[in-house]
Amino acid sequence: MIAEAGHYALVLALGLALIQSTVPILGARWGDHALMNVARSTALAQLLFVGASFAALTMLHVVSDFSVVNVFENSHSMKPLLYKITGVWGNHEGSMLLWVLILALFGGLVAAFGNNLPLSLRAYVLAVQGWIAAAFYLFILATSNPFLRIARPPIEGRDLNPVLQDIGLAVHPPMLYLGYVGFSISFSFAVAALLEGRIDAAWARWVRPWTLVAWIFLTLGIAMGSYWAYYELGWGGWWFWDPVENASLMPWLAGTALLHSAVVMEKRNALKVWTILLSILTFSLSLLGTFLVRSGVLTSVHAFATDPARGVFILLILCLFIGGSLSLYAWRASALKQGGLFAPISREGALVLNNLFLTSACATVFIGTLYPLALEVLTGDKISVGAPFFNLTFGPLFVPLLLAVPFGPLLAWKRGDLIGAAQRLMAAGIAALIAVAVLFAWTFGGATLAPLAIGLAVFVIAGALTDLAERTGLFRTPFAVAIARARGLPRATWGTAFAHAGLGVALIGIVCETTWNSEYIGTMKPRDVATVAGYQLKLDDITQRQGPNFREMIAQFTISRDGETLQVMTPSKRNFTTRGSSTTEAALLTRGASQLYVSLGDTNADGAIAVRIYHKPLVLLIWWGPVLMAFGGLLSLSDRRLRVGAPKPAKAARALAPAE
Amino acid sequence: MTLWFVFALMTVAAIFAVLWPLSRGSSAQGGGSEAAVYRDQLAEIDRDVAAGLIGVSEAEAARVEIGRRLLAAADGEPGLPARANLGLRRGSAILALVGLPIAAVTFYLAVGSPRLGDFPLAERTRTADASQPLENMVAQVEAHLEKNPTDGRGWTVLAPVLARLGRYDDAVRAYRNSITHAGDSAERRSDLGEALAGAAGGVVTAEAKAEFERAVAQNADDPKANYFLGLAAEQDGRQADAAAIWQGMLAKSPADAPWRPLIQAALARVGGSTVPALSNDAMAAAKDMNEDDRGAMIRGMVDRLATRLKQNGEDVEGWLRLVRAYLVMGERDKATSAVAEARQAVAGDAERLRQLNTGLKNLGLDG
């Protein structure tokens, strides 16, 4: 009964989504409040039913009901409880159900907390959400139904892909989906604005929290996924420019651009049409990501199953929503009123520059990801576009962006003073130059670019601090006054500083990891000692152990440095009988932000084992950076104040450029 | 019956969600408005000035700007009075009352299985008995062996059952364990070889051939090993060798040996068709087929192998089998494209790539 009730709840959610997508629009069109309010109650009821459906599927996984195909194919009775639960979304059908659950969650949140929205706007927004939801319910029920049954249930399931049997599965997909799907709200707001034909600064005020929430989760989701790949796949790499990774990076780049352009819109009522376009593009890229990962176009650890029917269905959804919204945009955007004016050198100008670089970077990733696929479809040739392409295109786009980052917050709205900003950034620049000089001296004859890149990172971090110092008047006013001012600063300002500093922190990690990474790859026998970056790793013993649903070969290493024993590391190799596959569990030793990484390879006939040992200096900064960014986002989100972009009054007549 | 009661409750809840706002009429207030946002912004400026966050002249400029927006918003505010559109409301109510349940139940009946109850595992293992299907017993034996992997007798019992169920990869593992823990023998080696060939869709791979050779080394007259060695020769295109092996078998075997007809059929085939041969069971099934059906059957096996490799491309042996099968069927284009796909699939792994290239060289393709 649990399975069937869950199934029926999903069907009812589809029915409610269809009503939610039509009735409120009629209401908004004819000005009937009751009809518009239908959007609210149906969105909440939809959340209830999808939630029930998801709970039912989770229950089925927990009790190992193998009469459900989805449970049979992806679960095993001896799996630990945590993986029984995370296994719900560790497969195609379940992950799509999580997708719509989060979609319904966001719809429900708008319905529940959107009291400050004009009634008609809320009706339109929820109706657009209803369209998206209905399309995906249909997709799930027609091609990837998690509630299909087997009349004569087998006694044991086929187990979950061992690589996914990890705590990472509990965190990474929900976070990423909260990000992907969260952007559906800004999309719905954009389409609603186009349908209504009205848009202004208030719109940006209303969309702000939703975009921020989505962005925070997407940032954390990507970082988490990267860390997971780093410790689980056994090669110590954290970013492969894999199409699936790119699929998540593209919405992040577009979403970051959206976040910044929405600030201009909220504060200065400018860049309106562009912001609408970015909202549409960001969610379109999220959908594209879903398509790439879920259709089986790409084979990777993310593609759980391939089925042409699914690919075609998602492609249809993709065309319908992206094509539809862009046509609507082309048709209605010209009707929207243009916004305020500003000079090229101004906060607005800096944010436009930011948008320019971010969207170009996004376009680069887009081409690098889709060109090989398109070529394969058209000509059948298989080419691979890998790290060299992205390093050569993405890198040069990000360098000027990072150089410009510290300037943005220091420029005034409407018309800024570039020379003044440069003077105030002098200290940050000097700090960067010192960092470069010290590094050059220290690594004499080593990599040339690395010290420069770290100098850039220091500049970004110091620039963020300069902004704070300027605003609080640190060094200019008595310390107590500065502290008082710091308390009075809007939390959004703190958020900006944290997020920008996070960018620099991540860059330091990336440069250090790629440049000064040292490794030892070879075979070792018990009592052999390997030396990597000053650490001695002694292989003590290799033992076997029986886990709940796997057998494990554990190697025990004693780590010492300068004769002092630090810790014992136990990397292992797990063998999963049901799927007949194995995983490597790397062992990590964290010292500050640096890590020692040991993973096992195959055993030889003579008892020696292949080992890969890496010393990765400051590698953790790669993920601390995004965490800082997300924290900045959180600070900004908690800032419930309204934002006002106070422009400097014009001193002399000066040519003003139109905003769009 | 409870199930339908639950369905009815859920449907009522869904209908209620639509009807409730309709019944409330226009009494609800009109929600927020843009003007409210701008008024709040003006208040915000006053607070910022008081806190010394922005200068007085800047605040003045901002006030002017927001004031302009406030006026525009007040102008543009769609002066829609709450109009009750009774026709549309009735339409929506009917849609919810009639359309929603009918659509939901119709859709559900098309995809759901309302007659099927729950099967939580805990309850099912309690009522286990002899009448349960073979798969369940296999699963229980497998669970037992998972915990006691050195039980050689268990593996020996399990292996042929797995092979019969068509789970060749598992059968291979089971035979290997059986050989490790219950001792080596000619029969077990040739059974292992047969399972390997079964996993390869009927192609006697180098790996399988090695097992048959080990079996023959222990017992030169082992019929299964000899038959498959002949088959391997036939698949390699050495028809004469195949015929010699089989003729030798016929000469040595007693007149009532059950495999004689199979060997005779195989002998008759040598020199004729060059289809990749099948395992014993499949061969028996294929005997009754006409040429087209047999072709379709082989094609099915090859396609299954190709699909499996698409999903898991790390299996170098599998790729070699696939390429070889295409070559045997005379489809050189497909073989070439399979080679390309295989290279791409294992490109990340130098060791596998090397194995693949050696294997391809052995097949007579470029290395």
XYZ file of N, CA and C in Angstrom, chain A residues 26-164:
417
model
N -5.607 32.781 -15.430
C -6.930 33.328 -15.774
C -7.334 34.368 -14.744
N -7.076 34.026 -13.468
C -7.423 34.940 -12.396
C -6.700 36.265 -12.541
N -5.371 36.185 -12.832
C -4.587 37.407 -12.960
C -5.057 38.221 -14.165
N -5.440 37.499 -15.203
C -5.887 38.164 -16.431
C -7.193 38.928 -16.194
N -8.116 38.311 -15.444
C -9.431 38.918 -15.227
C -9.535 39.624 -13.883
N -8.469 39.665 -13.120
C -8.472 40.388 -11.854
C -9.335 39.758 -10.770
N -9.423 38.454 -10.759
C -10.229 37.789 -9.730
C -9.306 37.268 -8.625
N -9.418 37.850 -7.427
C -8.515 37.475 -6.340
C -8.619 36.013 -5.953
N -9.836 35.489 -5.926
C -10.012 34.107 -5.485
C -9.281 33.156 -6.418
N -9.408 33.403 -7.727
C -8.740 32.521 -8.690
C -7.222 32.638 -8.549
N -6.741 33.870 -8.296
C -5.296 34.028 -8.135
C -4.810 33.293 -6.899
N -5.646 33.278 -5.854
C -5.234 32.615 -4.615
C -5.184 31.102 -4.737
N -5.815 30.580 -5.800
C -5.730 29.126 -6.020
C -4.266 28.719 -6.142
N -3.448 29.599 -6.745
C -2.028 29.283 -6.933
C -1.393 28.905 -5.609
N -1.746 29.681 -4.579
C -1.116 29.488 -3.295
C -1.466 28.132 -2.673
N -2.759 27.847 -2.617
C -3.143 26.602 -1.946
C -2.721 25.379 -2.755
N -2.781 25.488 -4.093
C -2.364 24.310 -4.871
C -0.862 24.094 -4.731
N -0.083 25.185 -4.670
C 1.367 25.011 -4.527
C 1.678 24.299 -3.210
N 0.964 24.697 -2.144
C 1.206 24.052 -0.847
C 0.760 22.592 -0.864
N -0.419 22.350 -1.484
C -0.907 20.969 -1.535
C 0.020 20.105 -2.379
N 0.534 20.698 -3.458
C 1.465 19.968 -4.306
C 2.690 19.535 -3.504
N 3.208 20.476 -2.707
C 4.376 20.162 -1.870
C 4.039 18.996 -0.946
N 2.825 19.048 -0.366
C 2.407 17.979 0.534
C 2.418 16.625 -0.171
N 1.848 16.589 -1.392
C 1.728 15.300 -2.078
C 3.082 14.788 -2.566
N 3.914 15.676 -3.125
C 5.238 15.203 -3.553
C 6.032 14.758 -2.345
N 5.882 15.499 -1.240
C 6.578 15.104 -0.023
C 6.145 13.714 0.413
N 4.832 13.452 0.348
C 4.325 12.132 0.732
C 4.880 11.069 -0.199
N 4.931 11.395 -1.480
C 5.420 10.443 -2.457
C 6.881 10.112 -2.177
N 7.672 11.153 -1.886
C 9.090 10.939 -1.609
C 9.267 10.139 -0.322
N 8.453 10.468 0.689
C 8.528 9.733 1.952
C 8.204 8.264 1.711
N 7.217 8.000 0.832
C 6.844 6.613 0.550
C 8.022 5.872 -0.075
N 8.686 6.517 -1.043
C 9.808 5.846 -1.706
C 10.939 5.583 -0.699
N 11.186 6.555 0.177
C 12.222 6.376 1.193
C 11.885 5.181 2.082
N 10.604 5.132 2.487
C 10.125 4.019 3.330
C 10.377 2.682 2.628
N 10.048 2.629 1.327
C 10.213 1.379 0.580
C 11.679 0.964 0.558
N 12.576 1.945 0.419
C 14.001 1.628 0.413
C 14.440 1.139 1.785
N 13.900 1.759 2.834
C 14.334 1.392 4.177
C 13.897 -0.029 4.525
N 12.660 -0.393 4.157
C 12.202 -1.745 4.497
C 12.567 -2.757 3.427
N 13.350 -2.351 2.412
C 13.802 -3.259 1.351
C 12.636 -3.982 0.695
N 11.675 -3.226 0.182
C 10.541 -3.839 -0.511
C 10.942 -4.053 -1.970
N 11.437 -5.274 -2.269
C 11.963 -5.514 -3.608
C 10.878 -5.743 -4.655
N 9.608 -5.561 -4.250
C 8.563 -5.636 -5.272
C 8.527 -4.336 -6.070
N 9.288 -3.338 -5.627
C 9.395 -2.094 -6.377
C 10.680 -2.151 -7.194
N 10.547 -1.987 -8.508
C 11.705 -2.165 -9.395
C 12.864 -1.292 -8.947
N 12.536 -0.045 -8.617
C 13.568 0.903 -8.231
C 14.364 0.428 -7.016
N 13.667 -0.144 -6.045
C 14.351 -0.635 -4.847
C 15.180 -1.857 -5.201
N 14.587 -2.755 -5.995
C 15.301 -3.973 -6.382
C 16.602 -3.628 -7.112
N 16.517 -2.654 -8.016
C 17.695 -2.366 -8.838
C 18.777 -1.594 -8.097
N 18.410 -0.898 -7.026
C 19.389 -0.002 -6.426
C 19.616 -0.198 -4.944
N 19.052 -1.256 -4.387
C 19.240 -1.413 -2.950
C 19.639 -2.844 -2.640
N 19.995 -3.051 -1.404
C 20.425 -4.369 -0.967
C 20.085 -4.436 0.513
N 19.583 -5.594 0.960
C 19.075 -5.639 2.335
C 20.189 -5.455 3.352
N 21.449 -5.744 2.951
C 22.515 -5.663 3.941
C 23.224 -4.308 3.946
N 22.711 -3.373 3.137
C 23.319 -2.052 3.087
C 23.055 -1.315 4.400
N 24.012 -0.528 4.891
C 23.743 0.248 6.111
C 22.568 1.208 5.899
N 21.881 1.521 6.980
C 20.638 2.304 6.883
C 20.869 3.634 6.158
N 21.985 4.290 6.462
C 22.237 5.595 5.844
C 22.218 5.477 4.323
N 22.852 4.424 3.789
C 22.914 4.295 2.340
C 21.591 3.805 1.766
N 20.777 3.155 2.623
C 19.435 2.812 2.141
C 18.662 4.093 1.891
N 18.850 5.088 2.763
C 18.127 6.346 2.606
C 18.729 7.170 1.468
N 20.064 7.334 1.474
C 20.653 8.152 0.408
C 20.497 7.464 -0.942
N 20.400 6.130 -0.925
C 20.198 5.400 -2.180
C 18.897 5.781 -2.867
N 17.977 6.424 -2.131
C 16.713 6.843 -2.740
C 17.007 7.774 -3.909
N 17.984 8.693 -3.740
C 18.301 9.584 -4.854
C 19.624 9.209 -5.520
N 20.145 8.026 -5.185
C 21.359 7.568 -5.857
C 21.050 6.815 -7.127
N 19.906 7.092 -7.727
C 19.543 6.433 -8.981
C 18.689 7.409 -9.772
N 18.497 7.101 -11.054
C 17.827 8.072 -11.924
C 16.427 8.459 -11.437
N 15.566 7.454 -11.224
C 14.169 7.745 -10.894
C 14.061 8.531 -9.589
N 14.773 8.026 -8.572
C 14.706 8.674 -7.270
C 15.258 10.084 -7.320
N 16.326 10.288 -8.111
C 16.906 11.629 -8.130
C 15.963 12.591 -8.843
N 15.208 12.105 -9.833
C 14.229 12.986 -10.469
C 13.108 13.324 -9.480
N 12.757 12.348 -8.634
C 11.728 12.626 -7.627
C 12.229 13.683 -6.640
N 13.516 13.598 -6.283
C 14.093 14.623 -5.416
C 14.044 15.979 -6.119
N 14.311 15.970 -7.408
C 14.277 17.207 -8.217
C 12.912 17.873 -8.087
N 11.833 17.116 -8.332
C 10.510 17.737 -8.271
C 10.118 18.070 -6.842
N 10.637 17.286 -5.870
C 10.329 17.615 -4.479
C 10.894 18.994 -4.147
N 12.125 19.241 -4.602
C 12.737 20.537 -4.306
C 12.032 21.646 -5.076
N 11.621 21.338 -6.305
C 10.844 22.319 -7.081
C 9.571 22.687 -6.325
N 8.877 21.654 -5.824
C 7.642 21.909 -5.077
C 7.939 22.651 -3.783
N 9.099 22.346 -3.185
C 9.484 23.026 -1.943
C 9.627 24.524 -2.188
N 10.325 24.885 -3.290
C 10.494 26.302 -3.575
C 9.143 26.956 -3.889
N 8.310 26.236 -4.660
C 6.978 26.770 -4.944
C 6.210 26.994 -3.651
N 6.289 26.003 -2.754
C 5.582 26.109 -1.483
C 6.101 27.276 -0.656
N 7.428 27.504 -0.705
C 7.998 28.613 0.064
C 7.501 29.951 -0.469
N 7.453 30.083 -1.810
C 6.930 31.332 -2.379
C 5.480 31.514 -1.952
N 4.722 30.402 -1.978
C 3.312 30.491 -1.613
C 3.161 30.882 -0.143
N 4.005 30.314 0.703
C 3.830 30.531 2.130
C 4.381 31.879 2.573
N 5.522 32.297 2.013
C 6.176 33.501 2.515
C 6.144 34.667 1.541
N 5.423 34.502 0.438
C 5.390 35.574 -0.557
C 4.286 36.580 -0.310
N 4.003 36.883 0.987
C 2.887 37.786 1.279
C 3.152 39.212 0.820
N 4.475 39.564 0.665
C 4.773 40.933 0.283
C 4.671 41.151 -1.225
N 4.396 40.071 -1.976
C 4.306 40.207 -3.435
C 2.919 40.698 -3.821
N 2.854 41.492 -4.900
C 1.529 41.800 -5.436
C 0.838 40.491 -5.825
N -0.454 40.440 -5.625
C -1.194 39.199 -5.826
C -1.023 38.633 -7.229
N -1.088 39.542 -8.231
C -1.035 39.035 -9.601
C 0.358 38.499 -9.912
N 1.410 39.165 -9.404
C 2.769 38.676 -9.653
C 2.933 37.286 -9.051
N 2.444 37.118 -7.813
C 2.575 35.813 -7.174
C 1.816 34.753 -7.971
N 0.647 35.116 -8.469
C -0.132 34.156 -9.254
C 0.644 33.735 -10.501
N 1.235 34.726 -11.196
C 1.995 34.392 -12.405
C 3.205 33.524 -12.071
N 3.937 33.929 -11.022
C 5.147 33.181 -10.668
C 4.794 31.728 -10.366
N 3.763 31.530 -9.550
C 3.411 30.155 -9.178
C 2.869 29.386 -10.375
N 2.202 30.081 -11.302
C 1.704 29.391 -12.490
C 2.878 28.889 -13.327
N 3.915 29.729 -13.483
C 5.081 29.290 -14.259
C 5.741 28.107 -13.564
N 5.832 28.178 -12.227
C 6.334 27.024 -11.477
C 5.498 25.791 -11.766
N 4.194 26.005 -11.875
C 3.285 24.898 -12.171
C 3.598 24.268 -13.523
N 3.942 25.096 -14.515
C 4.291 24.523 -15.834
C 5.508 23.631 -15.730
N 6.542 24.180 -15.055
C 7.778 23.394 -14.947
C 7.482 22.086 -14.217
N 6.759 22.212 -13.106
C 6.467 21.025 -12.297
C 5.690 20.008 -13.115
N 4.652 20.467 -13.836
C 3.819 19.536 -14.599
C 4.668 18.792 -15.623
N 5.562 19.524 -16.302
C 6.403 18.880 -17.313
C 7.244 17.780 -16.677
N 7.798 18.070 -15.495
C 8.671 17.060 -14.893
C 7.889 15.914 -14.256
N 6.683 16.197 -13.731
C 5.863 15.071 -13.245
C 5.553 14.123 -14.394
N 5.194 14.709 -15.529
C 4.881 13.871 -16.688
C 6.099 13.046 -17.079
N 7.249 13.716 -17.070
C 8.482 13.004 -17.425
C 8.693 11.816 -16.500
N 8.523 12.063 -15.184
C 8.771 10.984 -14.225
C 7.767 9.856 -14.421
N 6.476 10.222 -14.501
C 5.450 9.180 -14.565
C 5.534 8.402 -15.879
N 5.929 9.095 -16.963
C 5.907 8.412 -18.256
C 7.184 7.629 -18.525
N 8.331 8.166 -18.131
C 9.560 7.482 -18.545
C 10.450 7.020 -17.399
N 10.287 7.574 -16.214
C 11.199 7.151 -15.135
C 10.429 6.971 -13.850
N 9.439 6.144 -13.892
C 8.559 5.987 -12.739
C 9.229 5.168 -11.638
N 9.415 5.753 -10.454
C 10.085 4.987 -9.398
C 9.160 3.994 -8.709
N 7.867 4.015 -9.049
C 6.927 3.164 -8.316
C 6.459 1.952 -9.117
N 7.168 1.593 -10.185
C 6.760 0.410 -10.935
C 7.027 -0.828 -10.082
N 6.182 -1.863 -10.280
C 6.255 -3.016 -9.383
C 6.659 -4.290 -10.107
N 7.110 -5.269 -9.336
C 7.359 -6.611 -9.847
C 6.367 -7.519 -9.135
N 5.623 -8.284 -9.896
C 4.582 -9.105 -9.279
C 5.189 -10.196 -8.404
N 6.288 -10.834 -8.875
C 6.943 -11.860 -8.052
C 8.287 -11.329 -7.605
N 8.294 -10.650 -6.460
C 9.499 -9.919 -6.060
C 10.671 -10.844 -5.763
N 11.863 -10.480 -6.221
C 13.067 -11.233 -5.869
C 13.409 -11.005 -4.400
N 14.278 -11.858 -3.879
C 14.538 -11.817 -2.440
C 15.691 -10.857 -2.116
N 16.479 -10.517 -3.116
C 17.606 -9.634 -2.827
C 17.774 -8.618 -3.946
N 18.214 -7.430 -3.592
C 18.370 -6.385 -4.591
C 19.754 -6.382 -5.202
N 19.936 -5.496 -6.196
C 21.205 -5.497 -6.932
C 22.230 -4.547 -6.347
N 21.893 -3.879 -5.282
C 22.832 -2.999 -4.586
C 23.080 -1.701 -5.353
N 23.508 -0.722 -4.593
C 23.798 0.592 -5.141
C 25.231 0.603 -5.655
N 25.465 1.381 -6.706
C 26.824 1.550 -7.217
C 27.764 1.875 -6.046
N 28.796 1.039 -5.814
C 29.634 1.207 -4.628
C 30.251 2.600 -4.505
N 30.579 3.216 -5.639
C 31.184 4.550 -5.575
C 30.247 5.511 -4.846
N 28.936 5.246 -4.977
C 27.957 6.153 -4.379
C 27.686 5.825 -2.915
